Amino acid sequence: MIGPRGVEPLPGPDSDADRDCAVLHIDMDAFFAGVERLEHPETRGKPIIVGGTGPRGVVSSADYIARSYGVHSAMPMVRALRLCPDAVVFPPDGPAYRRVSEAVMDILRSVTPEVEPVSLDEAFLDVSGARRRLGSPVRIAELIRRRVREEQRLTCSVGVAATKFVAKLASTQCKPDGLLLVPTAQVTAFLHPLPVGALWGVGDKTEQALTRLGLRTVGDVARISPQTLRHEFGAALGDRLAALSHGRDDRPVVPTTPDKSIGAEETFPRDVDDPGLIHRELLRLSEKVARRLRASGQAGRTVVVKLRRADFTTITRSRTLPEPTDVAREINAAARGLYAAAGLERVRLRLVGVRVEGLLPAAEAHRQLSIGEPETGWREAERAMDAVTRRFGPDAIRPAALAKRAENDV
Amino acid sequence: MKFRVERDVLADAVAWTARSLPVRPSVPVLAGMLLDATEDDGGRRLKLSSFDYEVSAQVSVEIDVEEPGTTLVSGRLLAEITRNLPPQTVEISTDGAKVTVACGSAKFTLLTLPVEDYPTLPAMPQMTGSIGSDAFAAAVSQVAVAAGRDDTLPMLTGVRVEIEGDTVTLASTDRYRLAVRELAWKPENPDVSAVALVPAKTLADTAKSLTGGAEVSIALSAADSGEGMIGFEGGGRRTTTRLLDGEFPKYRALLPDTFNSVAEVQRAEFIEAVKRVSLVAERNTPLRLAFGDGRLVLEAGTGDEAQAVEVLDSSLEGEDIQIAFNSAFLLDGLTAIDSDIARLQFTTSTKPAIITGKPADDGATADYRYLIMPVRLSG
């Protein structure tokens, strides 16, 4: 095991240092890049970057070779390629990552149903109930790491601790391909040397405020009185900082289904203020979201539109429909209404997104019929489009508003 | 101005008038209630008025006028005060720019608003006919239940009133159900023919509040005389309301007239069972009904969640039928019919069903019909 003061031996089978450490944080190592490596074995030995390739593309994942050149996620692609010109760049392949993510989550759920996915490549587990069957938390962590490696040919890092907060810090500290147990007795020794930015919920602003108070490490925060923290940061944040700096975090692991929502967004190559163009993009995104809803057998009730202005300020607006839907036409109607109501027509936008939340299995999405409505409608038309797409490919059929005009078209 | 009036008479009149006060007045004087004490035609009357440009209300009560006059005060405040006064004689008098309300040992001084700025209330259109006030209130409430509440479709928030000779037909729909009621009335002109679309909520409130007198007069402005307006008068109260614009759906064509199955169920039992079974139906999950074998089986919930089932006696003519409804829509219809036995007519599980009371004479058509669209179950 890699401990805070270097490498220490793993606890033996008799050790009970992990006795009360039932929370595991599993974090896939350079996940998107790892999946691309598997799909493109010819890139062996070369750095891999996944991200947008347009003029405004950003890095969403970089493998450890690329990272050694200083590339990290959220960095503009142009800069990443200056640092690491030999890198092989892949545009993100959402469906492939989701497929692998599902397989990894399935491994985790075979250990315990108490799995809380945080994102495609990250999850918390509460293994209290699995110990009798599978052994101590550290043994379970080893088991998970072995199965992910053997079944998915990918590596992950696992943090083991008594709380979510410490488990997550532990997995970060032992990356890549690591396993770190932070026994409760050593939480303080582990936490206190870390910078304040490691505390959950401390962003740039809070970090600056803490630094102004002369607090640079978690230990510094732990040594000042909770009253002072409350005074400086208000009751909620002050109390949280005090609790976290002592390793206290009572958030439970909440098992959730992985799909809480399905969405798609688009960053324009150039800012757009033409409502006609925005409408077409909303339609294209609605079609995409609806197709994914239908493919996954789900329907949702809440439509969310995300609009990012040229200056990066972002607003989201949502509308809950009377009934769940998986029909692009209905999603698009709500999305257009939200865009119109947001008052951003003629404002230059950098990004638009459409998302459907409140998902449930389509088999439970009953439909209140309305008077005089035809027996078959857009739902059936869109299902027919799905069938055409399956047979002839994604470009075979689309709404006329999205069709590209042929050169010799009049 | 100075007059005396019994507290109960005043409080009733003020409360009724205050219903039409705008919640957010577009101009400050509209928050006012106009008090007008007059002596004319040998009568001494107090007239109270309120107006929000959509709805006007005016009530007239007999009082003891010492000094005639007109004043305008905050309607909400006056309503609050009169509601809380002791049950004694109230004396209201003006003193310069103030109004004094005295009752027993209590005394209030209110500021006045400028009477000259208060708009003239719309004139009552020409009387078109009259109708029994209780029957009218009952019919309106049967129909208003199906009106839409979504202001983005204003024509569906109204009750369509159709007058054809001595028959009035009321109809409303929110696209998921349609309620239609026919009733007789006494027109001024036996050949009268007119239509109007009246805001459902206003109409229901008005009809309910006019049951003090035996009859309600209805006054409909002619379609070609400028802005559409309908007026109601009864028991000393009169109110006008602006009509809604927009095309009401051609609903008669939507009412089916042939059916594959007709069921009859005891209404009270049916209502109780629907309420019980739908306890497990979460928002937007339907209630499932199966008619056949002399029974009606009600079910809600699915395998993954709580479930409920109840069985009732039911007669059935025609084919067995399974159909699902939004339970709130079903309850609205069952509650609205005025018969101990509910009759349900079906075509198929995706076609409109009709709920009526069982007519006294089996061949007769019911004067109230409630069309309800089913919920299509997926999977």
mmCIF file of N, CA, C and O in Angstrom, chain A residues 184-217:
data_model
loop_
_atom_site.group_PDB
_atom_site.id
_atom_site.type_symbol
_atom_site.label_atom_id
_atom_site.label_comp_id
_atom_site.label_asym_id
_atom_site.label_seq_id
_atom_site.Cartn_x
_atom_site.Cartn_y
_atom_site.Cartn_z
ATOM 1 N N THR A 184 -8.788 4.631 10.139
ATOM 2 C CA THR A 184 -9.368 5.753 10.879
ATOM 3 C C THR A 184 -8.339 6.400 11.797
ATOM 4 O O THR A 184 -8.309 7.627 11.939
ATOM 5 N N ALA A 185 -7.462 5.607 12.386
ATOM 6 C CA ALA A 185 -6.470 6.164 13.303
ATOM 7 C C ALA A 185 -5.490 7.091 12.587
ATOM 8 O O ALA A 185 -4.853 7.927 13.212
ATOM 9 N N GLN A 186 -5.362 6.919 11.278
ATOM 10 C CA GLN A 186 -4.375 7.732 10.562
ATOM 11 C C GLN A 186 -4.988 8.822 9.688
ATOM 12 O O GLN A 186 -4.287 9.462 8.908
ATOM 13 N N VAL A 187 -6.292 9.025 9.827
ATOM 14 C CA VAL A 187 -6.957 10.009 8.974
ATOM 15 C C VAL A 187 -6.321 11.385 9.147
ATOM 16 O O VAL A 187 -6.000 12.070 8.172
ATOM 17 N N THR A 188 -6.095 11.775 10.397
ATOM 18 C CA THR A 188 -5.556 13.111 10.653
ATOM 19 C C THR A 188 -4.163 13.250 10.029
ATOM 20 O O THR A 188 -3.880 14.243 9.357
ATOM 21 N N ALA A 189 -3.327 12.233 10.240
ATOM 22 C CA ALA A 189 -1.980 12.290 9.679
ATOM 23 C C ALA A 189 -2.019 12.363 8.156
ATOM 24 O O ALA A 189 -1.187 13.009 7.524
ATOM 25 N N PHE A 190 -3.012 11.709 7.546
ATOM 26 C CA PHE A 190 -3.153 11.692 6.091
ATOM 27 C C PHE A 190 -3.646 13.046 5.570
ATOM 28 O O PHE A 190 -3.129 13.592 4.607
ATOM 29 N N LEU A 191 -4.659 13.572 6.269
ATOM 30 C CA LEU A 191 -5.326 14.780 5.788
ATOM 31 C C LEU A 191 -4.524 16.048 5.984
ATOM 32 O O LEU A 191 -4.439 16.889 5.098
ATOM 33 N N HIS A 192 -3.940 16.166 7.172
ATOM 34 C CA HIS A 192 -3.443 17.485 7.568
ATOM 35 C C HIS A 192 -2.352 18.075 6.676
ATOM 36 O O HIS A 192 -2.321 19.291 6.492
ATOM 37 N N PRO A 193 -1.499 17.269 6.069
ATOM 38 C CA PRO A 193 -0.507 17.896 5.181
ATOM 39 C C PRO A 193 -1.102 18.333 3.828
ATOM 40 O O PRO A 193 -0.453 19.076 3.095
ATOM 41 N N LEU A 194 -2.313 17.874 3.498
ATOM 42 C CA LEU A 194 -2.859 18.183 2.169
ATOM 43 C C LEU A 194 -3.227 19.668 2.069
ATOM 44 O O LEU A 194 -3.590 20.287 3.067
ATOM 45 N N PRO A 195 -3.167 20.249 0.862
ATOM 46 C CA PRO A 195 -3.581 21.649 0.694
ATOM 47 C C PRO A 195 -5.086 21.796 0.912
ATOM 48 O O PRO A 195 -5.838 20.832 0.703
ATOM 49 N N VAL A 196 -5.520 22.997 1.293
ATOM 50 C CA VAL A 196 -6.945 23.208 1.598
ATOM 51 C C VAL A 196 -7.838 22.894 0.403
ATOM 52 O O VAL A 196 -8.994 22.518 0.570
ATOM 53 N N GLY A 197 -7.308 23.027 -0.808
ATOM 54 C CA GLY A 197 -8.103 22.748 -1.999
ATOM 55 C C GLY A 197 -8.582 21.311 -2.054
ATOM 56 O O GLY A 197 -9.501 20.991 -2.802
ATOM 57 N N ALA A 198 -7.976 20.419 -1.268
ATOM 58 C CA ALA A 198 -8.394 19.016 -1.251
ATOM 59 C C ALA A 198 -9.729 18.832 -0.533
ATOM 60 O O ALA A 198 -10.384 17.808 -0.695
ATOM 61 N N LEU A 199 -10.131 19.813 0.260
ATOM 62 C CA LEU A 199 -11.391 19.673 1.002
ATOM 63 C C LEU A 199 -12.564 19.715 0.037
ATOM 64 O O LEU A 199 -12.599 20.544 -0.872
ATOM 65 N N TRP A 200 -13.530 18.848 0.287
ATOM 66 C CA TRP A 200 -14.704 18.749 -0.580
ATOM 67 C C TRP A 200 -15.490 20.068 -0.531
ATOM 68 O O TRP A 200 -15.776 20.574 0.550
ATOM 69 N N GLY A 201 -15.757 20.634 -1.686
ATOM 70 C CA GLY A 201 -16.535 21.860 -1.761
ATOM 71 C C GLY A 201 -15.697 23.116 -1.699
ATOM 72 O O GLY A 201 -16.232 24.213 -1.726
ATOM 73 N N VAL A 202 -14.385 22.982 -1.597
ATOM 74 C CA VAL A 202 -13.550 24.171 -1.590
ATOM 75 C C VAL A 202 -13.081 24.452 -3.017
ATOM 76 O O VAL A 202 -12.280 23.722 -3.580
ATOM 77 N N GLY A 203 -13.645 25.484 -3.606
ATOM 78 C CA GLY A 203 -13.253 25.882 -4.951
ATOM 79 C C GLY A 203 -12.259 27.027 -4.861
ATOM 80 O O GLY A 203 -11.746 27.340 -3.784
ATOM 81 N N ASP A 204 -12.020 27.660 -6.016
ATOM 82 C CA ASP A 204 -11.032 28.739 -6.068
ATOM 83 C C ASP A 204 -11.322 29.838 -5.054
ATOM 84 O O ASP A 204 -10.432 30.304 -4.343
ATOM 85 N N LYS A 205 -12.597 30.236 -4.976
ATOM 86 C CA LYS A 205 -12.952 31.381 -4.127
ATOM 87 C C LYS A 205 -12.675 31.099 -2.671
ATOM 88 O O LYS A 205 -12.037 31.884 -1.965
ATOM 89 N N THR A 206 -13.182 29.926 -2.193
ATOM 90 C CA THR A 206 -13.000 29.588 -0.791
ATOM 91 C C THR A 206 -11.516 29.389 -0.487
ATOM 92 O O THR A 206 -11.020 29.779 0.572
ATOM 93 N N GLU A 207 -10.816 28.801 -1.472
ATOM 94 C CA GLU A 207 -9.388 28.587 -1.266
ATOM 95 C C GLU A 207 -8.666 29.920 -1.067
ATOM 96 O O GLU A 207 -7.843 30.061 -0.156
ATOM 97 N N GLN A 208 -9.031 30.893 -1.910
ATOM 98 C CA GLN A 208 -8.407 32.218 -1.751
ATOM 99 C C GLN A 208 -8.727 32.813 -0.388
ATOM 100 O O GLN A 208 -7.866 33.384 0.285
ATOM 101 N N ALA A 209 -9.993 32.667 0.034
ATOM 102 C CA ALA A 209 -10.390 33.227 1.326
ATOM 103 C C ALA A 209 -9.607 32.560 2.458
ATOM 104 O O ALA A 209 -9.158 33.224 3.405
ATOM 105 N N LEU A 210 -9.425 31.229 2.348
ATOM 106 C CA LEU A 210 -8.673 30.505 3.376
ATOM 107 C C LEU A 210 -7.221 30.961 3.379
ATOM 108 O O LEU A 210 -6.609 31.170 4.436
ATOM 109 N N THR A 211 -6.673 31.126 2.175
ATOM 110 C CA THR A 211 -5.269 31.552 2.079
ATOM 111 C C THR A 211 -5.086 32.938 2.704
ATOM 112 O O THR A 211 -4.101 33.200 3.392
ATOM 113 N N ARG A 212 -6.070 33.808 2.475
ATOM 114 C CA ARG A 212 -5.998 35.146 3.072
ATOM 115 C C ARG A 212 -5.928 35.070 4.591
ATOM 116 O O ARG A 212 -5.324 35.894 5.246
ATOM 117 N N LEU A 213 -6.588 34.036 5.152
ATOM 118 C CA LEU A 213 -6.546 33.855 6.609
ATOM 119 C C LEU A 213 -5.275 33.137 7.034
ATOM 120 O O LEU A 213 -5.103 32.806 8.214
ATOM 121 N N GLY A 214 -4.399 32.848 6.084
ATOM 122 C CA GLY A 214 -3.148 32.167 6.411
ATOM 123 C C GLY A 214 -3.313 30.667 6.538
ATOM 124 O O GLY A 214 -2.455 29.982 7.081
ATOM 125 N N LEU A 215 -4.432 30.116 6.021
ATOM 126 C CA LEU A 215 -4.671 28.678 6.152
ATOM 127 C C LEU A 215 -4.345 28.029 4.814
ATOM 128 O O LEU A 215 -5.040 28.251 3.824
ATOM 129 N N ARG A 216 -3.238 27.255 4.789
ATOM 130 C CA ARG A 216 -2.820 26.666 3.518
ATOM 131 C C ARG A 216 -3.059 25.166 3.471
ATOM 132 O O ARG A 216 -3.277 24.595 2.419
ATOM 133 N N THR A 217 -2.985 24.502 4.621
ATOM 134 C CA THR A 217 -3.195 23.055 4.631
ATOM 135 C C THR A 217 -4.453 22.712 5.414
ATOM 136 O O THR A 217 -4.991 23.548 6.159
#
